[in-house]
Amino acid sequence: MELISKKLESRIQIWRDDVKKIHEKWGDKVISKVTVSQAYGGMRDVISLICDTSRVPNDKGLIIRGIPLKELLGRSPEEVFFLLLTGDFPDKDELNEIKNELKKRKEIPSYVWNIIKSMPENSHPMTMLSTAIVAMQGESRFSAQYEKGMKKEDYWKPTLEDAFNIVAKIPAIAAGIYRVRYKKGNIIEPDKQVDFAEDFVRMLGLFSNGDAAVGQFNEMIKIYLISHCDHEGGNVSAFASQTINSTLSDLYYSISGGFNGLAGPLHGLANQECARWLLELMKRFDGAPSKQQLIDYVWETINAGRVIPGYGHAVLRITDPRFEGFLNFGKEYFPEDPLFQTVVNLFEVIPEQLKKIKKIKNPWPNVDAISGSMLYHYGLKEFSFYTVLFAVSRSIGLTAQGVINKAMMNPLLRPKTVTTAEIKKLVKSSKKES
Ligand code: NMX
Ligand code: MLT
């Protein structure tokens, strides 16, 4: 880990000096205010956390370390992991090192397979993934070192080891869960010669030798792994993970915790819900619904008190660039695919319908409206597995954020809450003042 540690060490010194100066010079400056509605409304738009790995302007979407997602889509997950961690793309030697570090840590402890295999047959794959990660907590280098005693300045070093160990193992664990859950337990072992994305595809075991679709699927999975990896710090999985990690529990606890948040239908599970919703639609109308049938189906969902999965966003006010990345891929490689076509037809219909509902702030699609149709096209049809793929990618951003939070020696997260009675008092006293 020599080159990565060296690069990080030099960056961390600069970041720490920078933040120290910011504190000294502008520590008292107000950067955000909180209204009563925001306090009750999930803290939307309240600026109160720092995240330097990526940002999500509401009119642009994901920008990783200053680079818009669109410009990252030809890159490998290893390159983007390095970018998230350090703020730079790796040079040739650094890329070799990061790939080798991930390759040599791939092996999965046998107790993980025993635990996964002994879980109830109908366990959700996200439950299996979260359990597998937290089961490995005893391997944490951070926790071991903390117990022995370590300076705060050095917390990031064993955390970096944990980050690499987790990211290296997640593809094999995820693919193993797929094989146990849907393919009768026949696990395909990791290959230490093969890169991150390609080995993940190999271990899923969807393709036979020489299958022409493998190359395309590999390309799509790389887009998948980069598109979902990070989305600033306030999304539920990152926020939950950071909150847990701020207690000095290690990355195994915090990544597992973040995944538990990702497993909710308003967050990562929306990709599963969207696939289910699309397939029900296709079944109902025998494959090719008309525009009016799509509109009726949308209103039937809303009138039943459900959300349209894959549409809307807490931050974005445009079509998610992650959706656009997949849209372009589908248009290039399988424009005639019936499920993909339905996704495209719905894109033409849904925003106009959602605009009619005043309370909805963003009528445009997010990534989850389309990602499932990519997987389905290549034969990965078990949609309850889809959020696990989101998690494999998100592990890259969550661990990078975890390392940086430790490097910056960030404190325990502990916002202040108030009771409704106190809110009433606060409002009354501010009325008197004005
Ligand atoms: N379908 C129906 N109603 C919606 C939708 C939608 N797609 N989006 C928002 N609304 C409703 C929302 O439920 C809320 O209703 P109420 O006040 O009765 O609770 C109202 O519109 C206002 O919501 P917004 O302020 O526009 O959105 P908010 O920031 O609260 O929530 C989401 C954001 C993403 C949770 C919401 O848009 C949603 O539930 N979308 C569908 C689920 C989804 O696609 N989630 C994935 C998000 C991305 N990810 O990968 O994590
Ligand atoms: C994400 O990728 O985390 C989702 O789009 C949710 C969010 O950013 O709030």
Tab-separated table of C-alpha atoms and ligand atoms in Angstrom:
chain	number	residue	atom	x	y	z
A	1	MET	CA	0.000	0.000	0.000
A	2	GLU	CA	3.110	2.177	-0.222
A	3	LEU	CA	2.205	4.549	-3.069
A	4	ILE	CA	-1.433	5.007	-2.023
A	5	SER	CA	-0.448	5.721	1.593
A	6	LYS	CA	2.256	8.149	0.452
A	7	LYS	CA	-0.147	10.019	-1.804
A	8	LEU	CA	-2.800	10.141	0.899
A	9	GLU	CA	-0.319	11.236	3.556
A	10	SER	CA	0.768	14.227	1.479
A	11	ARG	CA	-2.861	15.154	0.670
A	12	ILE	CA	-3.986	14.772	4.286
A	13	GLN	CA	-1.388	17.263	5.498
A	14	ILE	CA	-2.653	19.833	2.991
A	15	TRP	CA	-6.319	19.162	3.829
A	16	ARG	CA	-5.708	19.422	7.579
A	17	ASP	CA	-3.819	22.727	7.228
A	18	ASP	CA	-6.558	24.048	4.967
A	19	VAL	CA	-9.378	23.165	7.353
A	20	LYS	CA	-7.419	24.540	10.327
A	21	LYS	CA	-7.126	27.888	8.546
A	22	ILE	CA	-10.827	27.836	7.622
A	23	HIS	CA	-11.713	27.244	11.276
A	24	GLU	CA	-9.462	30.044	12.476
A	25	LYS	CA	-10.519	32.589	9.856
A	26	TRP	CA	-14.189	31.828	9.278
A	27	GLY	CA	-15.279	29.615	12.142
A	28	ASP	CA	-18.106	31.998	13.097
A	29	LYS	CA	-19.525	32.538	9.585
A	30	VAL	CA	-23.099	31.371	9.060
A	31	ILE	CA	-23.456	29.062	6.031
A	32	SER	CA	-27.020	27.843	6.503
A	33	LYS	CA	-30.146	28.545	8.493
A	34	VAL	CA	-32.842	26.078	9.548
A	35	THR	CA	-36.555	26.744	9.297
A	36	VAL	CA	-39.171	24.935	11.351
A	37	SER	CA	-40.337	23.112	8.217
A	38	GLN	CA	-36.807	21.892	7.524
A	39	ALA	CA	-36.461	20.623	11.101
A	40	TYR	CA	-39.664	18.623	10.643
A	41	GLY	CA	-38.939	17.863	6.984
A	42	GLY	CA	-35.907	15.604	6.950
A	43	MET	CA	-33.383	18.488	7.045
A	44	ARG	CA	-33.585	19.089	3.274
A	45	ASP	CA	-31.056	21.675	2.085
A	46	VAL	CA	-29.645	22.276	5.574
A	47	ILE	CA	-25.899	22.608	5.095
A	48	SER	CA	-24.288	21.118	8.176
A	49	LEU	CA	-21.883	18.398	7.068
A	50	ILE	CA	-18.706	18.306	5.017
A	51	CYS	CA	-18.074	15.775	2.238
A	52	ASP	CA	-15.108	16.247	-0.083
A	53	THR	CA	-15.335	13.040	-2.147
A	54	SER	CA	-18.222	14.235	-4.317
A	55	ARG	CA	-20.961	16.806	-4.591
A	56	VAL	CA	-24.438	16.812	-6.096
A	57	PRO	CA	-25.594	20.242	-7.302
A	58	ASN	CA	-29.350	20.028	-7.816
A	59	ASP	CA	-29.074	21.182	-11.445
A	60	LYS	CA	-26.076	19.049	-12.422
A	61	GLY	CA	-26.015	15.791	-10.491
A	62	LEU	CA	-23.029	13.758	-9.410
A	63	ILE	CA	-19.581	15.378	-9.602
A	64	ILE	CA	-16.728	13.299	-8.168
A	65	ARG	CA	-13.724	15.327	-7.022
A	66	GLY	CA	-14.621	18.062	-9.509
A	67	ILE	CA	-15.268	15.685	-12.423
A	68	PRO	CA	-18.843	15.248	-13.729
A	69	LEU	CA	-20.014	11.638	-13.850
A	70	LYS	CA	-20.294	11.709	-17.658
A	71	GLU	CA	-16.532	12.168	-17.955
A	72	LEU	CA	-15.844	9.243	-15.617
A	73	LEU	CA	-17.866	6.567	-17.360
A	74	GLY	CA	-14.968	5.070	-19.350
A	75	ARG	CA	-12.877	4.623	-16.191
A	76	SER	CA	-12.403	1.523	-14.030
A	77	PRO	CA	-13.792	1.250	-10.461
A	78	GLU	CA	-10.202	1.007	-9.190
A	79	GLU	CA	-9.344	4.384	-10.742
A	80	VAL	CA	-12.465	5.972	-9.272
A	81	PHE	CA	-11.718	4.489	-5.821
A	82	PHE	CA	-8.292	6.158	-5.947
A	83	LEU	CA	-9.875	9.407	-7.174
A	84	LEU	CA	-12.403	9.401	-4.330
A	85	LEU	CA	-9.672	8.758	-1.777
A	86	THR	CA	-6.998	11.157	-2.956
A	87	GLY	CA	-8.605	13.664	-5.332
A	88	ASP	CA	-6.360	12.532	-8.232
A	89	PHE	CA	-6.452	9.848	-10.869
A	90	PRO	CA	-3.767	7.221	-10.225
A	91	ASP	CA	-0.690	7.162	-12.437
A	92	LYS	CA	0.343	3.815	-13.953
A	93	ASP	CA	2.230	2.593	-10.877
A	94	GLU	CA	-0.469	3.738	-8.460
A	95	LEU	CA	-3.135	2.001	-10.547
A	96	ASN	CA	-1.101	-1.201	-10.550
A	97	GLU	CA	-0.745	-0.966	-6.801
A	98	ILE	CA	-4.428	-0.347	-6.143
A	99	LYS	CA	-5.385	-3.272	-8.400
A	100	ASN	CA	-2.881	-5.589	-6.730
A	101	GLU	CA	-3.921	-4.532	-3.234
A	102	LEU	CA	-7.529	-5.346	-4.050
A	103	LYS	CA	-6.628	-8.622	-5.756
A	104	LYS	CA	-4.571	-10.000	-2.882
A	105	ARG	CA	-7.331	-9.330	-0.316
A	106	LYS	CA	-10.139	-11.126	-2.162
A	107	GLU	CA	-10.303	-14.301	-0.138
A	108	ILE	CA	-13.501	-14.731	1.888
A	109	PRO	CA	-13.236	-16.312	5.356
A	110	SER	CA	-15.058	-19.664	5.381
A	111	TYR	CA	-17.233	-18.599	8.347
A	112	VAL	CA	-18.821	-15.946	6.079
A	113	TRP	CA	-20.038	-18.635	3.674
A	114	ASN	CA	-21.248	-20.731	6.610
A	115	ILE	CA	-23.258	-17.789	7.946
A	116	ILE	CA	-24.739	-16.924	4.547
A	117	LYS	CA	-25.640	-20.536	3.851
A	118	SER	CA	-27.273	-20.976	7.234
A	119	MET	CA	-29.593	-17.972	6.851
A	120	PRO	CA	-33.294	-18.597	6.103
A	121	GLU	CA	-33.846	-19.407	2.428
A	122	ASN	CA	-36.053	-16.390	1.922
A	123	SER	CA	-33.614	-13.898	3.505
A	124	HIS	CA	-33.393	-10.723	1.514
A	125	PRO	CA	-30.003	-10.520	-0.277
A	126	MET	CA	-29.382	-7.133	1.409
A	127	THR	CA	-29.852	-8.774	4.820
A	128	MET	CA	-27.320	-11.412	3.789
A	129	LEU	CA	-24.839	-8.775	2.598
A	130	SER	CA	-25.143	-6.588	5.663
A	131	THR	CA	-24.785	-9.664	7.910
A	132	ALA	CA	-21.716	-10.882	6.000
A	133	ILE	CA	-19.959	-7.533	6.367
A	134	VAL	CA	-20.639	-7.143	10.070
A	135	ALA	CA	-19.719	-10.794	10.655
A	136	MET	CA	-16.179	-9.941	9.501
A	137	GLN	CA	-15.842	-7.143	12.094
A	138	GLY	CA	-13.348	-9.210	14.073
A	139	GLU	CA	-10.923	-8.715	11.152
A	140	SER	CA	-10.881	-4.927	11.616
A	141	ARG	CA	-7.365	-3.504	11.691
A	142	PHE	CA	-8.706	-0.238	13.088
A	143	SER	CA	-10.384	-1.899	16.071
A	144	ALA	CA	-7.323	-4.049	16.802
A	145	GLN	CA	-5.016	-1.037	16.682
A	146	TYR	CA	-7.408	1.105	18.724
A	147	GLU	CA	-7.395	-1.482	21.461
A	148	LYS	CA	-3.588	-1.389	21.581
A	149	GLY	CA	-3.578	2.422	21.602
A	150	MET	CA	-2.967	4.760	18.694
A	151	LYS	CA	-2.688	8.490	18.050
A	152	LYS	CA	-5.745	10.187	16.563
A	153	GLU	CA	-3.561	11.433	13.675
A	154	ASP	CA	-3.008	7.794	12.676
A	155	TYR	CA	-6.619	6.560	12.756
A	156	TRP	CA	-6.848	6.738	8.966
A	157	LYS	CA	-4.018	4.244	8.439
A	158	PRO	CA	-5.701	1.065	9.756
A	159	THR	CA	-9.007	2.457	8.421
A	160	LEU	CA	-7.445	2.453	4.944
A	161	GLU	CA	-6.535	-1.224	5.468
A	162	ASP	CA	-10.137	-1.954	6.479
A	163	ALA	CA	-11.405	-0.036	3.439
A	164	PHE	CA	-9.297	-2.107	1.054
A	165	ASN	CA	-10.192	-5.376	2.773
A	166	ILE	CA	-13.918	-4.619	2.563
A	167	VAL	CA	-13.932	-3.311	-1.025
A	168	ALA	CA	-11.774	-6.236	-2.181
A	169	LYS	CA	-14.145	-8.804	-0.673
A	170	ILE	CA	-17.522	-7.314	-1.541
A	171	PRO	CA	-17.738	-8.561	-5.163
A	172	ALA	CA	-17.106	-12.166	-4.088
A	173	ILE	CA	-19.555	-11.905	-1.181
A	174	ALA	CA	-22.246	-10.304	-3.363
A	175	ALA	CA	-21.773	-12.846	-6.159
A	176	GLY	CA	-21.734	-15.651	-3.552
A	177	ILE	CA	-25.046	-14.398	-2.158
A	178	TYR	CA	-26.454	-14.450	-5.697
A	179	ARG	CA	-25.292	-18.029	-6.195
A	180	VAL	CA	-26.548	-19.229	-2.778
A	181	ARG	CA	-29.870	-17.416	-3.004
A	182	TYR	CA	-30.769	-18.134	-6.641
A	183	LYS	CA	-28.387	-20.790	-8.025
A	184	LYS	CA	-28.563	-23.510	-5.383
A	185	GLY	CA	-25.393	-22.674	-3.480
A	186	ASN	CA	-22.847	-23.166	-6.195
A	187	ILE	CA	-20.317	-20.415	-5.282
A	188	ILE	CA	-17.652	-19.351	-7.787
A	189	GLU	CA	-14.390	-18.510	-5.986
A	190	PRO	CA	-12.550	-15.216	-6.663
A	191	ASP	CA	-9.606	-15.211	-9.054
A	192	LYS	CA	-6.649	-13.152	-7.785
A	193	GLN	CA	-5.449	-12.472	-11.335
A	194	VAL	CA	-8.624	-10.682	-12.417
A	195	ASP	CA	-9.623	-7.016	-11.968
A	196	PHE	CA	-12.508	-5.861	-9.776
A	197	ALA	CA	-15.381	-5.505	-12.277
A	198	GLU	CA	-14.443	-8.420	-14.515
A	199	ASP	CA	-14.057	-10.804	-11.581
A	200	PHE	CA	-17.410	-9.734	-10.169
A	201	VAL	CA	-19.067	-10.571	-13.498
A	202	ARG	CA	-17.220	-13.899	-13.663
A	203	MET	CA	-18.307	-14.851	-10.123
A	204	LEU	CA	-21.968	-14.083	-10.855
A	205	GLY	CA	-21.739	-16.949	-13.357
A	206	LEU	CA	-24.338	-15.557	-15.765
A	207	PHE	CA	-22.415	-16.370	-18.915
A	208	SER	CA	-20.879	-19.511	-20.325
A	209	ASN	CA	-17.367	-19.519	-21.846
A	210	GLY	CA	-17.153	-17.629	-25.117
A	211	ASP	CA	-20.530	-15.924	-24.687
A	212	ALA	CA	-20.392	-12.801	-26.877
A	213	ALA	CA	-22.442	-10.739	-24.399
A	214	VAL	CA	-19.766	-10.858	-21.655
A	215	GLY	CA	-17.773	-7.930	-23.021
A	216	GLN	CA	-20.846	-5.698	-23.207
A	217	PHE	CA	-22.001	-6.774	-19.744
A	218	ASN	CA	-18.535	-5.975	-18.342
A	219	GLU	CA	-18.763	-2.517	-19.873
A	220	MET	CA	-22.240	-2.005	-18.428
A	221	ILE	CA	-21.156	-3.200	-14.968
A	222	LYS	CA	-18.283	-0.712	-14.974
A	223	ILE	CA	-20.792	2.072	-15.688
A	224	TYR	CA	-22.959	0.612	-12.931
A	225	LEU	CA	-20.105	0.483	-10.402
A	226	ILE	CA	-19.033	4.049	-11.106
A	227	SER	CA	-22.529	5.565	-11.276
A	228	HIS	CA	-23.601	4.341	-7.835
A	229	CYS	CA	-20.318	4.710	-5.941
A	230	ASP	CA	-20.847	8.033	-4.162
A	231	HIS	CA	-23.516	10.764	-3.940
A	232	GLU	CA	-22.077	13.302	-1.507
A	233	GLY	CA	-22.480	12.828	2.264
A	234	GLY	CA	-26.134	13.488	3.048
A	235	ASN	CA	-27.787	10.486	1.369
A	236	VAL	CA	-29.047	7.958	3.894
A	237	SER	CA	-26.398	5.268	3.366
A	238	ALA	CA	-23.494	7.738	3.580
A	239	PHE	CA	-24.996	9.725	6.436
A	240	ALA	CA	-25.853	6.584	8.433
A	241	SER	CA	-22.444	5.111	7.773
A	242	GLN	CA	-20.650	8.313	8.785
A	243	THR	CA	-22.726	8.668	11.943
A	244	ILE	CA	-21.863	5.124	13.000
A	245	ASN	CA	-18.211	5.555	12.080
A	246	SER	CA	-17.974	8.808	14.051
A	247	THR	CA	-18.284	6.786	17.288
A	248	LEU	CA	-14.954	5.149	16.381
A	249	SER	CA	-16.657	1.899	15.608
A	250	ASP	CA	-14.857	0.517	12.551
A	251	LEU	CA	-15.779	0.369	8.857
A	252	TYR	CA	-17.262	-3.136	9.142
A	253	TYR	CA	-19.919	-1.794	11.521
A	254	SER	CA	-20.462	1.409	9.610
A	255	ILE	CA	-20.604	-0.034	6.084
A	256	SER	CA	-23.018	-2.721	7.240
A	257	GLY	CA	-25.116	0.021	8.893
A	258	GLY	CA	-25.034	2.158	5.748
A	259	PHE	CA	-26.235	-0.835	3.730
A	260	ASN	CA	-29.188	-1.243	6.103
A	261	GLY	CA	-30.226	2.279	5.108
A	262	LEU	CA	-29.637	1.525	1.434
A	263	ALA	CA	-32.073	-1.386	1.786
A	264	GLY	CA	-35.088	0.965	2.130
A	265	PRO	CA	-37.502	1.509	-0.804
A	266	LEU	CA	-37.030	5.291	-0.735
A	267	HIS	CA	-33.266	4.757	-1.180
A	268	GLY	CA	-31.392	1.900	-2.877
A	269	LEU	CA	-34.232	-0.618	-2.776
A	270	ALA	CA	-36.058	1.643	-5.249
A	271	ASN	CA	-34.203	-0.227	-8.035
A	272	GLN	CA	-35.842	-3.500	-6.958
A	273	GLU	CA	-39.219	-1.795	-6.543
A	274	CYS	CA	-38.927	-0.185	-9.950
A	275	ALA	CA	-38.113	-3.497	-11.650
A	276	ARG	CA	-41.063	-5.152	-9.908
A	277	TRP	CA	-43.359	-2.292	-10.932
A	278	LEU	CA	-42.153	-2.387	-14.554
A	279	LEU	CA	-42.566	-6.142	-14.841
A	280	GLU	CA	-46.090	-5.995	-13.397
A	281	LEU	CA	-46.862	-3.326	-15.977
A	282	MET	CA	-45.480	-5.437	-18.845
A	283	LYS	CA	-47.429	-8.474	-17.634
A	284	ARG	CA	-50.673	-6.528	-17.263
A	285	PHE	CA	-50.555	-5.107	-20.798
A	286	ASP	CA	-48.872	-8.060	-22.451
A	287	GLY	CA	-45.540	-6.424	-23.218
A	288	ALA	CA	-46.355	-3.226	-25.104
A	289	PRO	CA	-48.533	-0.790	-23.176
A	290	SER	CA	-49.948	2.229	-25.017
A	291	LYS	CA	-49.259	5.781	-23.812
A	292	GLN	CA	-52.718	5.980	-22.206
A	293	GLN	CA	-52.178	2.645	-20.449
A	294	LEU	CA	-48.887	3.948	-19.031
A	295	ILE	CA	-50.603	7.098	-17.770
A	296	ASP	CA	-53.406	5.024	-16.197
A	297	TYR	CA	-50.878	2.727	-14.525
A	298	VAL	CA	-48.999	5.721	-13.079
A	299	TRP	CA	-52.190	7.164	-11.568
A	300	GLU	CA	-53.318	3.784	-10.290
A	301	THR	CA	-50.006	3.562	-8.367
A	302	ILE	CA	-50.305	7.091	-6.983
A	303	ASN	CA	-53.978	6.687	-6.080
A	304	ALA	CA	-53.083	3.511	-4.170
A	305	GLY	CA	-50.872	5.701	-1.947
A	306	ARG	CA	-47.621	4.425	-3.417
A	307	VAL	CA	-44.698	6.315	-4.919
A	308	ILE	CA	-43.546	5.911	-8.519
A	309	PRO	CA	-40.243	4.111	-7.932
A	310	GLY	CA	-37.247	5.679	-9.627
A	311	TYR	CA	-38.804	9.129	-9.914
A	312	GLY	CA	-38.168	12.151	-7.710
A	313	HIS	CA	-35.171	13.005	-5.581
A	314	ALA	CA	-34.382	14.740	-2.312
A	315	VAL	CA	-31.699	16.899	-3.961
A	316	LEU	CA	-31.823	16.644	-7.758
A	317	ARG	CA	-34.144	18.852	-9.777
A	318	ILE	CA	-33.189	17.441	-13.189
A	319	THR	CA	-33.001	14.048	-14.878
A	320	ASP	CA	-30.283	12.199	-12.958
A	321	PRO	CA	-27.090	12.024	-15.083
A	322	ARG	CA	-26.763	8.423	-13.861
A	323	PHE	CA	-30.107	7.696	-15.562
A	324	GLU	CA	-28.788	9.369	-18.730
A	325	GLY	CA	-25.605	7.267	-18.700
A	326	PHE	CA	-27.664	4.066	-18.743
A	327	LEU	CA	-30.137	5.522	-21.254
A	328	ASN	CA	-27.312	6.160	-23.717
A	329	PHE	CA	-25.926	2.670	-23.150
A	330	GLY	CA	-29.314	1.021	-23.761
A	331	LYS	CA	-29.933	3.125	-26.866
A	332	GLU	CA	-26.586	2.044	-28.264
A	333	TYR	CA	-26.707	-1.674	-27.466
A	334	PHE	CA	-30.321	-2.811	-27.112
A	335	PRO	CA	-32.796	-0.133	-28.224
A	336	GLU	CA	-35.348	-2.826	-29.161
A	337	ASP	CA	-35.366	-4.567	-25.761
A	338	PRO	CA	-39.034	-4.484	-24.602
A	339	LEU	CA	-38.280	-3.640	-20.941
A	340	PHE	CA	-35.823	-0.928	-21.928
A	341	GLN	CA	-38.354	0.472	-24.411
A	342	THR	CA	-40.961	0.633	-21.657
A	343	VAL	CA	-38.480	2.547	-19.463
A	344	VAL	CA	-37.955	5.000	-22.350
A	345	ASN	CA	-41.717	5.323	-22.956
A	346	LEU	CA	-42.322	5.942	-19.250
A	347	PHE	CA	-39.642	8.650	-19.293
A	348	GLU	CA	-41.758	10.416	-21.919
A	349	VAL	CA	-44.919	10.068	-19.832
A	350	ILE	CA	-44.178	10.193	-16.092
A	351	PRO	CA	-42.623	13.659	-15.630
A	352	GLU	CA	-45.668	15.306	-17.242
A	353	GLN	CA	-47.976	13.418	-14.865
A	354	LEU	CA	-45.879	14.086	-11.734
A	355	LYS	CA	-45.745	17.804	-12.599
A	356	LYS	CA	-49.513	17.822	-11.994
A	357	ILE	CA	-48.897	16.927	-8.326
A	358	LYS	CA	-47.844	20.206	-6.722
A	359	LYS	CA	-46.076	18.737	-3.688
A	360	ILE	CA	-43.610	16.733	-5.805
A	361	LYS	CA	-40.479	18.840	-6.146
A	362	ASN	CA	-38.730	16.768	-8.796
A	363	PRO	CA	-40.730	14.940	-11.477
A	364	TRP	CA	-37.620	13.573	-13.211
A	365	PRO	CA	-36.161	10.048	-13.076
A	366	ASN	CA	-33.285	9.019	-10.830
A	367	VAL	CA	-30.851	6.171	-11.456
A	368	ASP	CA	-33.207	3.510	-10.081
A	369	ALA	CA	-35.750	4.074	-12.860
A	370	ILE	CA	-33.461	2.433	-15.402
A	371	SER	CA	-30.643	0.422	-13.783
A	372	GLY	CA	-32.778	-2.728	-13.451
A	373	SER	CA	-33.593	-2.804	-17.172
A	374	MET	CA	-29.841	-2.955	-17.873
A	375	LEU	CA	-29.381	-6.014	-15.658
A	376	TYR	CA	-32.557	-7.689	-16.873
A	377	HIS	CA	-31.462	-7.411	-20.486
A	378	TYR	CA	-28.355	-9.491	-19.790
A	379	GLY	CA	-30.250	-12.175	-17.906
A	380	LEU	CA	-29.844	-10.971	-14.327
A	381	LYS	CA	-33.567	-11.171	-13.679
A	382	GLU	CA	-33.723	-11.768	-9.914
A	383	PHE	CA	-34.654	-8.208	-9.016
A	384	SER	CA	-34.494	-8.676	-5.237
A	385	PHE	CA	-30.721	-8.858	-5.852
A	386	TYR	CA	-30.520	-5.446	-7.542
A	387	THR	CA	-29.857	-3.386	-4.390
A	388	VAL	CA	-26.851	-5.609	-3.640
A	389	LEU	CA	-25.298	-4.369	-6.887
A	390	PHE	CA	-25.926	-0.790	-5.739
A	391	ALA	CA	-24.209	-1.706	-2.455
A	392	VAL	CA	-21.141	-3.226	-4.157
A	393	SER	CA	-20.636	0.105	-5.878
A	394	ARG	CA	-21.557	2.240	-2.855
A	395	SER	CA	-18.954	0.412	-0.729
A	396	ILE	CA	-16.301	2.290	-2.715
A	397	GLY	CA	-17.674	5.706	-1.738
A	398	LEU	CA	-18.611	4.791	1.830
A	399	THR	CA	-15.164	3.421	2.625
A	400	ALA	CA	-13.419	6.358	0.928
A	401	GLN	CA	-15.544	8.759	2.978
A	402	GLY	CA	-14.749	6.715	6.103
A	403	VAL	CA	-10.986	6.980	5.514
A	404	ILE	CA	-11.199	10.726	4.881
A	405	ASN	CA	-13.348	11.335	7.932
A	406	LYS	CA	-10.729	9.592	10.024
A	407	ALA	CA	-7.914	11.466	8.288
A	408	MET	CA	-9.629	14.752	9.070
A	409	MET	CA	-10.126	13.605	12.668
A	410	ASN	CA	-13.796	14.474	12.411
A	411	PRO	CA	-15.691	14.467	15.720
A	412	LEU	CA	-18.611	12.414	16.966
A	413	LEU	CA	-21.775	13.306	15.030
A	414	ARG	CA	-24.409	14.507	17.427
A	415	PRO	CA	-26.895	17.149	16.205
A	416	LYS	CA	-29.241	18.796	18.690
A	417	THR	CA	-32.920	17.928	18.715
A	418	VAL	CA	-35.802	19.871	20.200
A	419	THR	CA	-39.285	18.878	21.307
A	420	THR	CA	-42.421	20.172	19.612
A	421	ALA	CA	-43.186	22.127	22.790
A	422	GLU	CA	-39.789	23.819	22.485
A	423	ILE	CA	-40.427	24.627	18.827
A	424	LYS	CA	-43.657	26.392	19.850
A	425	LYS	CA	-41.739	28.423	22.431
A	426	LEU	CA	-38.989	29.264	19.928
A	427	VAL	CA	-41.548	30.427	17.361
A	428	LYS	CA	-43.402	32.565	19.935
A	429	SER	CA	-40.221	34.251	21.159
A	430	SER	CA	-39.082	35.010	17.581
A	431	LYS	CA	-42.555	36.551	16.855
A	432	LYS	CA	-42.175	38.874	19.852
A	433	GLU	CA	-38.718	39.963	18.650
A	434	SER	CA	-40.048	40.898	15.217
B	1	NMX	N1	-44.107	9.243	-6.612
B	1	NMX	C1	-45.134	9.690	-5.838
B	1	NMX	N2	-45.010	10.656	-4.901
B	1	NMX	C2	-43.795	11.221	-4.797
B	1	NMX	C3	-42.717	10.867	-5.590
B	1	NMX	C4	-42.889	9.813	-6.516
B	1	NMX	N3	-41.889	9.340	-7.259
B	1	NMX	N4	-41.656	11.630	-5.250
B	1	NMX	C5	-42.067	12.438	-4.258
B	1	NMX	N5	-43.344	12.186	-3.982
B	1	NMX	C6	-44.146	12.778	-2.905
B	1	NMX	C7	-43.484	12.460	-1.572
B	1	NMX	O1	-43.833	11.147	-1.134
B	1	NMX	C8	-43.996	13.563	-0.691
B	1	NMX	O2	-45.322	13.241	-0.318
B	1	NMX	P1	-45.828	13.516	1.194
B	1	NMX	O3	-45.577	14.962	1.446
B	1	NMX	O4	-47.263	13.141	1.133
B	1	NMX	O5	-45.006	12.616	2.053
B	1	NMX	C9	-44.054	14.743	-1.653
B	1	NMX	O6	-44.132	14.176	-2.962
B	1	NMX	C10	-42.890	15.678	-1.584
B	1	NMX	O7	-41.729	14.949	-1.810
B	1	NMX	P2	-40.394	15.654	-2.391
B	1	NMX	O8	-40.084	16.822	-1.495
B	1	NMX	O9	-40.546	15.921	-3.831
B	1	NMX	O10	-39.322	14.497	-2.235
B	1	NMX	P3	-38.556	14.002	-0.929
B	1	NMX	O11	-37.261	14.729	-0.836
B	1	NMX	O12	-39.424	14.040	0.269
B	1	NMX	O13	-38.308	12.465	-1.267
B	1	NMX	C11	-37.725	10.623	-2.633
B	1	NMX	C12	-37.394	12.062	-2.250
B	1	NMX	C13	-36.613	10.102	-3.523
B	1	NMX	C14	-37.764	9.781	-1.366
B	1	NMX	C15	-39.074	10.604	-3.372
B	1	NMX	O14	-39.002	11.353	-4.549
B	1	NMX	C16	-39.551	9.187	-3.671
B	1	NMX	O15	-40.148	8.541	-2.812
B	1	NMX	N6	-39.250	8.667	-4.911
B	1	NMX	C17	-39.553	7.302	-5.241
B	1	NMX	C18	-38.556	6.361	-4.599
B	1	NMX	C19	-37.200	6.465	-5.261
B	1	NMX	O16	-37.069	6.492	-6.463
B	1	NMX	N7	-36.139	6.481	-4.426
B	1	NMX	C20	-34.773	6.418	-4.926
B	1	NMX	C21	-33.978	7.706	-4.688
B	1	NMX	C22	-32.614	7.594	-5.289
B	1	NMX	N8	-31.783	6.557	-4.662
B	1	NMX	O17	-31.182	5.779	-5.367
B	1	NMX	O18	-31.653	6.469	-3.437
B	2	MLT	C1	-27.997	8.138	-3.707
B	2	MLT	O1	-27.331	7.762	-4.685
B	2	MLT	O2	-27.537	8.070	-2.558
B	2	MLT	C2	-29.411	8.559	-3.920
B	2	MLT	O3	-29.579	9.207	-5.147
B	2	MLT	C3	-30.047	9.261	-2.765
B	2	MLT	C4	-29.532	10.624	-2.400
B	2	MLT	O4	-28.585	11.164	-2.940
B	2	MLT	O5	-30.156	11.193	-1.475
